Coordinates of C-alpha atoms in Angstrom, one line a residue:
M25 CA -16.5 -27.8 43.6
P26 CA -15.8 -25.4 40.7
S27 CA -13.4 -26.0 38.3
A28 CA -10.0 -24.3 37.9
R29 CA -11.2 -22.4 34.8
R30 CA -14.6 -21.5 36.9
L31 CA -12.7 -20.5 40.1
R32 CA -10.2 -18.2 38.2
S33 CA -13.2 -16.6 36.8
L34 CA -14.8 -16.0 40.1
L35 CA -11.6 -14.5 41.4
I36 CA -11.4 -12.0 38.4
A37 CA -14.9 -11.0 39.4
L38 CA -14.1 -10.7 43.1
A39 CA -10.8 -8.7 42.1
A40 CA -13.0 -6.3 39.9
I41 CA -15.7 -6.0 42.8
G42 CA -13.0 -5.2 45.3
G43 CA -11.2 -2.8 42.8
L44 CA -14.8 -1.1 42.1
V45 CA -16.4 -0.7 45.5
V46 CA -13.7 -1.0 48.2
P47 CA -11.0 1.7 48.1
T48 CA -7.4 0.3 48.2
A49 CA -4.1 1.7 48.7
Q50 CA -3.2 1.4 45.0
A51 CA -6.3 2.9 43.7
R52 CA -6.6 2.1 39.5
T53 CA -7.0 4.8 37.2
D54 CA -10.2 5.7 35.3
A55 CA -8.7 3.7 32.2
D56 CA -8.1 0.6 34.4
E57 CA -11.7 0.9 35.4
V58 CA -12.7 0.9 31.9
Q59 CA -10.7 -2.0 31.1
T60 CA -11.6 -4.0 33.7
I61 CA -15.4 -3.6 32.8
W62 CA -14.5 -4.6 29.2
R63 CA -13.0 -7.7 30.4
L64 CA -15.9 -8.6 32.3
L65 CA -18.2 -8.0 29.4
D66 CA -15.8 -10.0 27.2
Y67 CA -16.3 -12.9 29.6
V68 CA -20.0 -12.6 29.6
A69 CA -20.1 -12.6 25.8
V70 CA -17.9 -15.8 25.6
D71 CA -18.8 -17.9 28.6
Y72 CA -22.9 -17.1 29.2
G73 CA -23.3 -20.1 26.4
G74 CA -22.0 -22.4 28.6
A75 CA -24.5 -21.5 31.6
I76 CA -27.7 -21.4 29.6
A77 CA -29.3 -23.5 26.8
N78 CA -32.8 -23.3 25.6
G79 CA -33.8 -21.2 28.5
E80 CA -32.7 -23.5 31.1
V81 CA -29.6 -23.4 33.5
T82 CA -27.1 -25.9 32.3
S83 CA -24.3 -24.9 34.8
P84 CA -25.3 -23.2 38.1
V85 CA -21.9 -22.0 38.9
E86 CA -21.5 -20.6 35.5
Y87 CA -24.9 -19.0 35.6
A88 CA -23.9 -17.5 39.2
E89 CA -20.8 -15.9 37.7
M90 CA -22.6 -14.4 34.8
T91 CA -25.2 -12.8 37.3
E92 CA -22.3 -11.6 39.4
F93 CA -20.3 -10.2 36.4
S94 CA -23.4 -8.3 35.0
A95 CA -24.0 -6.7 38.4
T96 CA -20.4 -5.6 38.7
V97 CA -20.4 -4.1 35.3
R98 CA -23.6 -2.0 36.0
K99 CA -21.8 -0.9 39.3
G100 CA -18.5 -0.1 37.7
I101 CA -20.2 1.9 35.1
E102 CA -22.0 4.0 37.7
A103 CA -18.9 4.5 39.5
L104 CA -17.2 6.2 36.3
P105 CA -16.7 9.9 35.8
A106 CA -19.7 11.9 34.7
S107 CA -20.2 11.6 31.0
P108 CA -23.2 12.4 28.8
A109 CA -23.2 8.7 27.8
R110 CA -22.9 7.2 31.4
A111 CA -26.6 7.2 32.1
R112 CA -27.2 5.4 28.6
L113 CA -24.6 2.9 29.4
V114 CA -26.1 2.3 32.8
G115 CA -29.3 1.5 31.2
E116 CA -27.8 -0.9 28.7
A117 CA -26.0 -2.7 31.8
G118 CA -29.3 -2.9 33.5
Q119 CA -30.9 -4.5 30.3
L120 CA -28.1 -7.0 30.3
Q121 CA -28.6 -8.0 33.7
M122 CA -32.3 -8.3 33.1
A123 CA -31.4 -10.4 29.9
I124 CA -29.2 -12.8 32.0
A125 CA -31.9 -12.9 34.8
S126 CA -34.7 -14.0 32.1
K127 CA -32.2 -16.7 31.0
V128 CA -32.2 -15.1 27.3
D129 CA -30.8 -16.9 24.4
P130 CA -26.8 -16.7 24.6
G131 CA -26.4 -15.3 21.4
K132 CA -28.5 -12.2 22.1
V133 CA -26.9 -11.7 25.4
A134 CA -23.6 -11.9 23.6
G135 CA -24.5 -9.4 21.2
Q136 CA -25.8 -7.2 24.1
A137 CA -22.5 -7.6 26.0
R138 CA -20.5 -6.8 23.0
G139 CA -22.5 -3.8 22.0
L140 CA -22.3 -2.4 25.7
A141 CA -18.4 -3.0 25.3
A142 CA -18.2 -1.2 22.2
D143 CA -20.4 1.7 23.6
L144 CA -18.1 1.8 26.7
L145 CA -15.1 2.5 24.8
A146 CA -16.7 5.1 22.4
A147 CA -17.7 7.0 25.9
Y148 CA -14.6 6.4 27.7
P149 CA -11.8 5.9 24.9
V150 CA -8.9 3.5 26.3
P151 CA -6.2 1.8 24.2
L152 CA -7.3 -1.7 23.3
A153 CA -4.3 -2.3 21.0
P154 CA -0.6 -1.9 21.2
R155 CA 1.1 1.1 19.4
S156 CA 2.7 -1.0 16.9
A157 CA 2.4 -4.9 15.9
P158 CA 3.9 -6.9 18.7
D159 CA 7.3 -8.6 18.1
P160 CA 7.1 -12.3 18.3
R161 CA 10.8 -12.7 19.0
R162 CA 10.5 -10.4 21.9
G163 CA 7.3 -12.1 23.1
A164 CA 9.2 -15.6 23.3
Q165 CA 11.9 -14.0 25.3
V166 CA 9.8 -12.3 27.9
Y167 CA 7.8 -15.6 28.1
L168 CA 10.8 -17.8 28.7
E169 CA 12.2 -15.3 31.4
N170 CA 8.9 -14.7 33.4
C171 CA 6.2 -17.3 32.6
A172 CA 7.7 -20.7 31.2
S173 CA 8.3 -21.8 35.1
C174 CA 4.7 -22.1 35.8
H175 CA 3.3 -22.4 32.3
G176 CA 5.9 -24.5 30.7
A177 CA 8.1 -23.7 27.9
R178 CA 5.3 -25.2 25.6
G179 CA 2.6 -23.4 27.3
D180 CA 1.0 -26.5 28.4
G181 CA 0.8 -25.5 32.3
N182 CA 3.6 -28.1 33.3
G183 CA 6.3 -25.8 34.2
P184 CA 8.9 -26.8 36.9
Q185 CA 7.2 -24.6 39.6
A186 CA 3.7 -25.7 38.6
K187 CA 3.5 -28.6 40.9
G188 CA 1.4 -27.9 43.9
L189 CA -0.3 -24.6 42.6
D190 CA -3.9 -24.3 43.4
P191 CA -5.5 -23.5 40.9
A192 CA -3.1 -24.9 38.4
P193 CA -1.3 -22.5 35.8
I194 CA -3.3 -21.9 32.6
D195 CA -3.0 -24.4 29.9
F196 CA -2.2 -22.3 26.8
T197 CA -2.8 -25.3 24.5
D198 CA -6.1 -26.0 25.3
V199 CA -7.7 -25.0 22.1
G200 CA -11.4 -24.8 23.5
R201 CA -10.5 -22.3 26.0
A202 CA -8.2 -20.5 23.7
R203 CA -11.0 -19.8 21.4
K204 CA -12.8 -17.9 23.9
R205 CA -10.1 -15.4 24.9
S206 CA -8.9 -12.3 23.0
L207 CA -5.5 -10.9 23.4
F208 CA -6.7 -7.9 25.1
A209 CA -8.3 -10.2 27.8
L210 CA -4.7 -12.0 27.9
Y211 CA -3.1 -8.3 28.2
Q212 CA -5.1 -7.5 31.1
V213 CA -4.5 -10.4 33.2
I214 CA -0.6 -10.1 32.7
G215 CA -0.8 -6.6 33.7
Q216 CA -3.2 -6.9 36.6
G217 CA -2.6 -10.4 37.6
L218 CA -5.2 -12.8 39.3
E219 CA -5.8 -12.1 43.0
G220 CA -6.2 -15.3 45.1
T221 CA -3.9 -17.2 42.6
S222 CA 0.0 -17.3 42.0
M223 CA -0.4 -15.4 39.1
P224 CA 1.3 -11.9 40.0
S225 CA 0.9 -8.6 38.2
F226 CA 3.6 -7.9 35.6
A227 CA 2.5 -4.2 35.2
H228 CA 6.3 -3.4 35.6
L229 CA 6.9 -4.8 32.3
P230 CA 6.7 -2.2 29.4
S231 CA 3.4 -2.1 27.6
D232 CA 5.1 -3.2 24.4
D233 CA 6.4 -6.3 26.2
R234 CA 3.0 -7.4 27.7
W235 CA 1.5 -7.3 24.2
A236 CA 4.2 -9.3 22.7
V237 CA 4.2 -12.0 25.4
A238 CA 0.1 -11.9 25.0
A239 CA 0.5 -12.6 21.5
Y240 CA 3.0 -15.3 22.1
A241 CA 1.2 -17.2 24.9
G242 CA -2.1 -16.7 22.7
G243 CA -0.7 -18.6 19.8
F244 CA 0.3 -21.9 21.7
A245 CA -3.0 -23.3 20.9
F246 CA -3.0 -22.4 17.1
R247 CA -0.1 -23.9 15.0
D248 CA -1.1 -24.1 11.5
V249 CA 0.4 -21.0 10.3
A250 CA 1.0 -21.9 6.7
A251 CA -2.7 -22.4 6.4
G252 CA -3.4 -19.3 8.1
R253 CA -1.1 -17.3 5.8
R254 CA -3.2 -18.5 2.9
V255 CA -6.3 -17.5 4.5
W256 CA -5.0 -13.9 5.0
N257 CA -3.6 -13.6 1.5
Q258 CA -6.6 -15.3 -0.4
T259 CA -9.6 -14.5 1.6
P260 CA -10.7 -10.8 1.4
A261 CA -13.2 -11.4 4.2
A262 CA -10.4 -12.2 6.6
R263 CA -8.8 -8.7 6.2
E264 CA -12.2 -7.1 6.6
L265 CA -12.8 -8.7 9.8
V266 CA -9.2 -8.1 11.2
P267 CA -8.4 -4.7 9.6
D268 CA -6.0 -3.3 12.1
L269 CA -4.6 -4.0 15.6
Q270 CA -7.6 -3.3 17.5
A271 CA -9.7 -5.8 15.9
F272 CA -6.6 -8.1 16.2
T273 CA -6.5 -7.7 20.0
S274 CA -10.1 -7.6 20.8
L275 CA -11.5 -10.3 18.5
S276 CA -11.5 -13.8 20.2
P277 CA -10.9 -16.9 17.8
E278 CA -14.5 -17.7 18.7
A279 CA -16.0 -14.4 17.6
L280 CA -13.7 -14.8 14.5
G281 CA -15.1 -18.1 13.5
R282 CA -18.5 -16.6 13.3
G283 CA -17.3 -14.8 10.3
L284 CA -14.9 -17.4 8.7
G285 CA -15.7 -20.6 10.1
S286 CA -13.8 -22.3 13.0
E287 CA -11.2 -24.0 10.9
Q288 CA -10.2 -20.7 9.0
A289 CA -10.3 -18.6 12.0
D290 CA -8.1 -21.0 14.2
A291 CA -5.7 -21.1 11.2
L292 CA -5.9 -17.2 10.8
T293 CA -5.3 -16.8 14.6
A294 CA -2.2 -19.0 14.3
Y295 CA -0.7 -16.7 11.4
L296 CA -1.5 -13.5 13.0
R297 CA -0.3 -14.0 16.5
S298 CA 2.9 -15.7 15.0
D299 CA 3.4 -12.5 12.6
P300 CA 1.6 -9.4 13.8
Q301 CA 3.5 -7.4 11.4
A302 CA 1.3 -8.9 8.6
L303 CA -1.5 -6.4 9.8
T304 CA 0.6 -3.3 9.0
T305 CA 2.0 -4.6 5.6
A306 CA 0.2 -3.8 2.5
S307 CA -2.5 -6.2 1.5
P308 CA -2.0 -8.6 -1.3
A309 CA -3.1 -7.4 -4.7
T310 CA -7.0 -8.3 -5.3
L311 CA -9.4 -7.3 -7.8
S312 CA -12.4 -7.3 -5.7
V313 CA -13.0 -3.4 -6.0
A314 CA -12.5 -3.5 -9.8
R315 CA -15.1 -6.5 -10.0
D316 CA -17.7 -4.5 -7.8
K317 CA -17.4 -1.3 -9.7
L318 CA -17.5 -3.3 -13.1
A319 CA -20.6 -5.0 -12.0
Q320 CA -22.1 -1.7 -10.8
S321 CA -21.4 -0.2 -14.2
L322 CA -23.0 -2.7 -15.9
A323 CA -26.1 -2.5 -14.0
A324 CA -26.3 1.2 -14.3
Y325 CA -26.1 0.8 -18.1
R326 CA -28.9 -1.7 -18.0
K327 CA -31.0 0.9 -16.1
G328 CA -30.3 3.5 -19.0
N329 CA -28.0 5.7 -16.7
R330 CA -25.0 6.0 -19.2
S331 CA -23.3 8.6 -17.3
E332 CA -23.1 6.6 -13.8
A333 CA -22.1 3.5 -15.9
E334 CA -19.2 5.6 -17.5
R335 CA -18.3 7.0 -14.1
L336 CA -18.3 3.4 -12.3
A337 CA -16.2 2.1 -15.4
L338 CA -13.7 4.7 -15.1
S339 CA -13.7 3.8 -11.2
A340 CA -13.3 0.1 -12.0
Y341 CA -9.9 1.1 -13.5
L342 CA -8.7 3.8 -11.5
D343 CA -9.6 2.5 -8.0
G344 CA -9.5 -1.0 -8.5
F345 CA -7.2 -2.2 -11.4
E346 CA -4.7 0.6 -11.5
P347 CA -3.4 0.2 -8.0
I348 CA -2.4 -3.3 -8.7
E349 CA -1.2 -2.6 -12.3
P350 CA 2.6 -2.2 -11.1
I351 CA 2.8 -5.9 -9.4
L352 CA 0.8 -7.4 -12.3
T353 CA 3.2 -5.8 -14.7
T354 CA 6.2 -7.4 -13.1
R355 CA 4.3 -10.9 -13.1
D356 CA 2.6 -10.7 -16.7
S357 CA 2.9 -7.5 -18.6
A358 CA 1.2 -8.9 -21.5
L359 CA -1.8 -9.8 -19.4
M360 CA -1.7 -6.4 -17.9
A361 CA -1.6 -4.8 -21.4
Q362 CA -4.7 -7.0 -22.2
I363 CA -6.6 -6.0 -19.4
E364 CA -6.1 -2.2 -20.0
S365 CA -7.1 -2.6 -23.6
A366 CA -10.3 -4.6 -22.5
M367 CA -11.2 -2.1 -19.8
S368 CA -10.8 0.7 -22.2
D369 CA -12.9 -1.0 -25.0
Y370 CA -15.6 -1.4 -22.3
R371 CA -15.7 2.3 -21.5
V372 CA -15.7 3.3 -25.1
S373 CA -18.6 0.8 -25.6
I374 CA -20.6 2.5 -22.8
A375 CA -19.7 6.2 -24.3
Q376 CA -20.9 5.3 -27.9
G377 CA -24.1 3.6 -26.4
V378 CA -23.7 0.3 -28.1
P379 CA -26.5 -2.5 -27.2
V380 CA -26.5 -3.7 -23.5
E381 CA -26.0 -7.2 -24.5
A382 CA -22.7 -6.1 -26.4
V383 CA -21.5 -4.1 -23.5
A384 CA -22.3 -7.1 -21.0
G385 CA -20.0 -9.1 -23.5
K386 CA -17.4 -7.0 -23.1
A387 CA -17.6 -6.8 -19.3
E388 CA -17.6 -10.7 -19.2
A389 CA -14.3 -10.6 -21.3
V390 CA -12.8 -8.3 -18.6
E391 CA -14.0 -10.7 -15.8
A392 CA -12.4 -13.6 -17.6
L393 CA -9.0 -11.6 -17.7
F394 CA -9.4 -10.6 -14.1
A395 CA -9.4 -14.3 -13.1
D396 CA -6.1 -14.8 -15.0
A397 CA -4.7 -11.7 -13.2
E398 CA -5.7 -13.1 -9.8
A399 CA -4.1 -16.4 -10.6
A400 CA -0.9 -14.2 -11.6
L401 CA -1.2 -12.1 -8.5
S402 CA -1.4 -15.1 -5.9
P403 CA 1.1 -15.1 -3.5
D404 CA 2.2 -18.6 -4.7
A405 CA 3.1 -17.0 -8.0
A406 CA 5.8 -15.0 -6.5
S407 CA 9.5 -16.1 -6.3
D408 CA 12.6 -14.5 -5.6
A409 CA 13.5 -15.0 -9.4
S410 CA 10.6 -13.3 -10.6
T411 CA 10.8 -10.4 -8.0
Y412 CA 14.5 -10.0 -9.0
V413 CA 13.8 -9.7 -12.6
G414 CA 10.8 -7.4 -12.0
A415 CA 13.1 -5.0 -10.1
L416 CA 15.7 -5.1 -12.7
T417 CA 13.6 -4.6 -15.7
I418 CA 11.5 -1.7 -13.9
L419 CA 14.5 0.3 -12.9
L420 CA 16.2 -0.3 -16.3
R421 CA 13.2 0.7 -18.2
E422 CA 12.1 3.5 -16.2
G423 CA 15.8 4.9 -15.7
L424 CA 16.9 4.8 -19.1
E425 CA 14.9 7.5 -20.6
A426 CA 15.8 9.9 -17.8
L427 CA 19.5 8.7 -18.2
L428 CA 19.4 9.4 -22.0
I429 CA 18.4 12.9 -21.6
I430 CA 20.7 13.7 -18.6
V431 CA 23.7 12.3 -20.2
A432 CA 22.9 14.0 -23.4
M433 CA 22.7 17.5 -21.3
I434 CA 26.1 16.6 -19.7
A435 CA 27.7 15.8 -22.9
F436 CA 26.7 19.0 -24.4
L437 CA 27.8 21.1 -21.7
R438 CA 31.3 19.4 -21.9
K439 CA 31.4 20.0 -25.6
A440 CA 30.3 23.7 -25.1
E441 CA 33.3 24.1 -22.4
R442 CA 30.8 25.2 -19.9
P443 CA 31.6 23.1 -16.8
E444 CA 30.3 25.8 -14.3
V445 CA 26.9 25.2 -15.8
L446 CA 26.9 21.3 -14.8
P447 CA 26.2 21.6 -11.1
Y448 CA 22.7 22.8 -12.2
V449 CA 22.1 19.6 -14.1
H450 CA 23.4 17.4 -11.3
G451 CA 21.4 19.5 -8.9
G452 CA 18.2 18.9 -11.0
W453 CA 18.5 15.1 -11.1
I454 CA 19.7 14.8 -7.2
A455 CA 16.7 17.1 -6.3
A456 CA 14.4 14.8 -8.2
L457 CA 15.7 11.6 -6.3
A458 CA 15.4 13.7 -3.0
A459 CA 11.8 14.4 -3.9
G460 CA 11.2 10.9 -5.0
G461 CA 12.4 9.8 -1.5
A462 CA 9.9 12.2 0.2
T463 CA 7.1 11.2 -2.3
W464 CA 7.7 7.4 -1.2
A465 CA 7.7 8.5 2.6
I466 CA 4.5 10.6 2.1
A467 CA 2.8 7.7 -0.1
T468 CA 3.9 5.0 2.8
Y469 CA 3.0 6.9 6.0
A470 CA 0.9 9.9 5.4
I471 CA -1.5 9.4 2.5
S472 CA -2.2 7.0 -0.6
I473 CA -1.6 7.9 -4.1
S474 CA -4.9 7.3 -6.0
G475 CA -4.8 6.0 -9.3
A476 CA -6.4 9.1 -10.8
N477 CA -3.4 11.1 -9.3
R478 CA -0.9 8.8 -10.4
E479 CA -2.1 8.8 -14.0
L480 CA -2.3 12.8 -13.8
T481 CA 1.1 13.1 -12.8
E482 CA 2.5 10.8 -15.2
G483 CA 0.3 12.4 -18.1
F484 CA 1.1 16.2 -17.3
G485 CA 4.6 15.4 -16.5
S486 CA 5.1 13.6 -19.8
L487 CA 3.5 16.3 -22.2
F488 CA 5.4 19.0 -20.5
A489 CA 8.6 17.2 -20.9
A490 CA 7.5 16.2 -24.5
V491 CA 7.3 20.0 -25.3
V492 CA 10.4 21.0 -23.8
L493 CA 12.2 18.0 -25.3
V494 CA 10.7 19.0 -28.8
W495 CA 12.3 22.5 -28.4
V496 CA 15.5 21.1 -27.4
G497 CA 15.7 18.5 -30.4
I498 CA 15.0 21.3 -32.9
W499 CA 17.7 23.3 -31.3
M500 CA 20.4 20.7 -31.4
H501 CA 19.5 19.9 -34.9
G502 CA 20.3 23.4 -35.8
K503 CA 23.7 23.1 -34.2
S504 CA 24.5 19.8 -36.0
H505 CA 26.5 21.6 -38.7
A506 CA 29.9 22.5 -37.6
E507 CA 29.6 26.1 -39.0
S508 CA 26.4 26.7 -37.2
W509 CA 27.9 25.7 -34.1
Q510 CA 31.0 28.0 -34.5
R511 CA 28.7 30.9 -35.2
Y512 CA 26.6 30.0 -32.2
I513 CA 29.9 29.7 -30.1
R514 CA 30.8 33.2 -31.1
E515 CA 27.6 35.0 -30.9
A516 CA 25.2 33.4 -28.6
M517 CA 27.0 31.1 -26.2
G518 CA 27.2 33.7 -23.4
K519 CA 23.2 34.5 -23.5
A520 CA 22.2 30.8 -24.2
L521 CA 24.0 29.5 -21.2
S522 CA 23.2 32.4 -18.7
R523 CA 22.1 31.9 -15.2
R524 CA 18.4 31.8 -16.3
S525 CA 19.1 29.1 -18.9
A526 CA 21.2 27.2 -16.3
W527 CA 18.1 27.3 -13.9
F528 CA 16.3 26.0 -17.0
L529 CA 18.5 23.0 -17.4
F530 CA 18.1 22.2 -13.6
G531 CA 14.3 22.3 -14.1
L532 CA 14.5 20.0 -17.1
A533 CA 16.8 17.4 -15.3
F534 CA 14.6 17.6 -12.4
L535 CA 11.1 17.1 -14.5
V536 CA 12.6 14.1 -16.6
V537 CA 14.1 12.4 -13.7
Y538 CA 11.4 12.8 -11.1
R539 CA 8.7 11.6 -13.6
E540 CA 10.5 8.1 -13.7
V541 CA 11.3 8.0 -10.0
F542 CA 7.6 8.7 -9.2
E543 CA 6.7 5.6 -11.6
T544 CA 9.6 3.6 -10.0
I545 CA 8.4 4.3 -6.6
L546 CA 4.7 3.0 -7.3
F547 CA 6.3 -0.1 -8.9
F548 CA 8.8 -1.1 -6.3
A549 CA 6.1 -0.3 -3.4
A550 CA 4.0 -3.0 -5.1
L551 CA 7.0 -5.4 -5.4
S552 CA 8.0 -5.0 -1.7
A553 CA 4.3 -5.9 -0.8
Q554 CA 4.7 -9.5 -2.1
G555 CA 8.1 -10.0 -2.9
S556 CA 11.6 -10.6 -0.9
R557 CA 13.4 -7.3 -0.3
S558 CA 16.6 -8.8 -0.8
A559 CA 15.5 -9.9 -4.2
I560 CA 14.4 -6.3 -4.8
A561 CA 17.6 -4.8 -3.7
A562 CA 19.7 -7.3 -5.9
G563 CA 17.5 -6.5 -9.0
A564 CA 17.7 -2.9 -8.4
G565 CA 21.7 -3.1 -7.7
T566 CA 22.0 -4.6 -10.9
A567 CA 20.1 -2.2 -12.9
V568 CA 22.0 0.6 -11.3
V569 CA 25.3 -1.1 -12.4
I570 CA 23.9 -1.4 -15.9
L571 CA 22.8 2.2 -16.1
A572 CA 26.1 3.4 -14.8
A573 CA 28.1 1.6 -17.4
I574 CA 25.6 3.0 -20.2
A575 CA 26.2 6.3 -18.9
W576 CA 29.9 5.8 -18.7
V577 CA 29.9 4.5 -22.3
M578 CA 28.0 7.5 -23.8
L579 CA 30.0 10.1 -21.9
R580 CA 33.3 8.6 -23.1
Y581 CA 32.0 8.0 -26.6
S582 CA 30.6 11.8 -26.8
R583 CA 34.0 13.2 -26.0
V584 CA 35.5 11.8 -29.1
L585 CA 32.3 12.2 -31.3
P586 CA 32.9 15.1 -33.8
I587 CA 30.6 18.1 -32.7
G588 CA 28.2 18.0 -35.7
K589 CA 27.7 14.4 -35.4
F590 CA 27.2 14.6 -31.5
F591 CA 24.4 17.4 -32.1
A592 CA 22.8 15.1 -34.8
Y593 CA 22.5 11.9 -33.1
S594 CA 21.7 13.9 -29.8
S595 CA 18.7 15.8 -31.7
A596 CA 17.6 12.3 -33.2
L597 CA 17.4 10.9 -29.7
I598 CA 15.7 13.6 -28.3
A599 CA 13.2 13.9 -30.8
I600 CA 12.3 10.2 -30.5
L601 CA 12.0 10.5 -26.8
S602 CA 9.6 13.7 -27.0
V603 CA 7.3 11.6 -29.4
V604 CA 7.3 8.7 -27.1
L605 CA 6.6 11.1 -24.1
A606 CA 3.8 12.6 -26.1
G607 CA 2.0 9.3 -26.6
K608 CA 2.5 8.2 -23.0
G609 CA 1.3 11.6 -21.7
A610 CA -1.9 11.3 -23.8
G611 CA -2.5 7.5 -22.7
A612 CA -2.1 8.5 -18.9
L613 CA -4.7 11.3 -19.2
Q614 CA -7.0 9.0 -21.2
E615 CA -6.7 6.6 -18.3
A616 CA -7.4 9.2 -15.9
G617 CA -10.5 9.9 -17.7
L618 CA -9.4 13.6 -18.7
L619 CA -9.2 12.7 -22.4
G620 CA -11.5 11.1 -24.6
I621 CA -10.9 7.6 -26.2
T622 CA -11.6 7.1 -30.0
P623 CA -10.5 3.4 -30.5
L624 CA -8.4 2.5 -33.6
A625 CA -9.3 -1.2 -34.7
H626 CA -6.0 -3.4 -35.3
F627 CA -3.7 -0.7 -34.1
P628 CA -0.8 -2.0 -32.4
R629 CA -0.1 -1.2 -28.5
F630 CA 3.2 -0.7 -27.2
P631 CA 3.0 1.4 -24.2
A632 CA 6.9 1.6 -23.7
M633 CA 6.9 3.5 -26.7
G634 CA 4.0 5.7 -26.2
I635 CA 1.8 3.8 -28.9
F636 CA -2.0 3.0 -28.0
P637 CA -4.8 1.8 -30.2
S638 CA -6.6 5.2 -30.1
L639 CA -6.6 8.3 -32.1
E640 CA -5.7 10.8 -29.4
P641 CA -2.1 9.7 -28.5
L642 CA -1.4 9.2 -32.3
L643 CA -2.6 12.6 -33.0
L644 CA -0.4 14.1 -30.3
Q645 CA 2.6 12.2 -31.7
L646 CA 1.8 13.3 -35.1
L647 CA 1.7 16.9 -33.8
A648 CA 5.2 16.6 -32.1
L649 CA 6.5 14.9 -35.6
A650 CA 5.1 17.7 -37.6
I651 CA 6.6 20.5 -35.3
L652 CA 10.0 18.6 -35.5
W653 CA 9.8 18.2 -39.2
I654 CA 9.1 22.0 -39.4
G655 CA 11.7 22.9 -37.2
Y656 CA 14.4 20.6 -38.8
R657 CA 13.2 22.1 -42.3
Y658 CA 13.9 25.5 -41.1
N659 CA 17.2 24.6 -39.7
S660 CA 18.3 23.0 -43.0
R661 CA 17.2 26.1 -45.0
Q662 CA 19.3 28.2 -42.6
H663 CA 22.3 26.3 -43.2
S664 CA 21.6 26.4 -46.9
R665 CA 21.8 30.1 -46.6
I666 CA 24.9 30.1 -44.7
E667 CA 26.7 27.8 -47.4
T668 CA 25.6 30.1 -50.0
A669 CA 27.4 33.2 -48.3
P670 CA 30.7 31.6 -47.3
G671 CA 32.4 35.0 -46.5
R672 CA 29.2 36.3 -44.2
W673 CA 30.8 34.7 -40.9
G674 CA 34.3 34.9 -41.9

């Protein structure tokens, strides 16, 4: 007499035969037919190994089921709507039948069944996955309302209504059986029921509810969620095997075990079925891409292909390291700076054509730093305290530069008694915040911002802002003398603050704020992938309060500051910021590979001040200083001429 499991399998086959061959009052759609065929192929792939061993039948009942299933699959495919691929699929189904009839090795039959299942879905696409990650809480609620009476609250098949049922309700805690079934197979049974058993169809439930209860019921046999979380966060192969919801629902734990090992597969199944949302969140930062590109770069250099080695070295930074730079900055900014410097040194060595062994030594140094970085990036290294501090320092650092410029502009307009121009400045920074929000939405839901695009945006934005600020700094310095300001008020104020100039102020406010918002978005996206959102919100809120306090103090102090001193201090501040931005812009373009790198030995590195140990950023900063010096000298001479002709403006 067949076991309950075998009886259920046979009932599934009989139900499928009836659905494929005999018309019923409730004929199923083509999608239902395809899903049923897929489910039968899933049974063949999983259960055939229990029927055959070493070319001999070990279970006649199981073998009869496999023979029947394969015949049903072929008939089902023949009955599908006409398609260019149908004849090929029928041929594959025939080969599967012959393999089973010939008692071929289970591994080969399983491969044929899975291959046919994949080809079937390619020819007749049907949804194998939910539209979004199943909700575990909803799954638990639906299970208790509809399933627990038979299957038991713990999923062990001992519910209050299970007594006397034949066959008995499925025991979801049976690990051996659970390993063989995918969530899609469970979803199908929930939707179609099992004819001849007490398992009814729950097709009346919304699709999302059926997926949720499938994930919940499918998790009873797998309980080590903590171990599964570690596998997911620390094993790149896990994410490669389960990259999306379709893989999550179609892979059985047994199939997953062939790639990870049974123990890790069981743990991963426990974690993902308890928290399917993990599939749709950003993956933890890893340096696998950077390591691969670095190894390929060194291999190309060993072969004498210097240009390819340079390209791959740059890719190792932009595609492998740069995306995880924000989160590493929040964890260990000193280590991040070391890696940036080491990778830059490696690229320079290739460009200079130094001996292979020297380049290999520099690659080894980068590898050693990568190991330290991965330890710092480990999920275990994250804490609410570190996330809070990271969010606080990021927003303070990025916001302070923009705040200083915007406050200087507002204070200037108040000193000039031109309140009608203030809306342009406010409109500029508000528009920048709105554009930043749009950038976040696009980067999160539509596209990803590559490392190169990030560096180019930062680089060109910084350089343009530096050019504008150099001009503004010289202009403000020229107005730092009271008589110069009075002359300016009488003769030029109307022209200088025309509508055209007001729009210029709008553009400047937008540019300096958007540049910082763009950078902040990338840092906060990295933080949210591995940190507590409440800690991020707390850190950001604290930073906003501090920035608001700084703005209030500056604006209040600027009102009582004599006009000459106000312009003198403002011009000095803006001059410093312009030099800093010139260095930052050059550094970003170097990291994007658009500007060459001429290293300066023993030169300090302070990215926050735009100081890098290479010649190009230093030259741009010296150029900005030279222009400022020339402008200031010119202003001083003009002031001296005014002093020697005291009656000229009287």
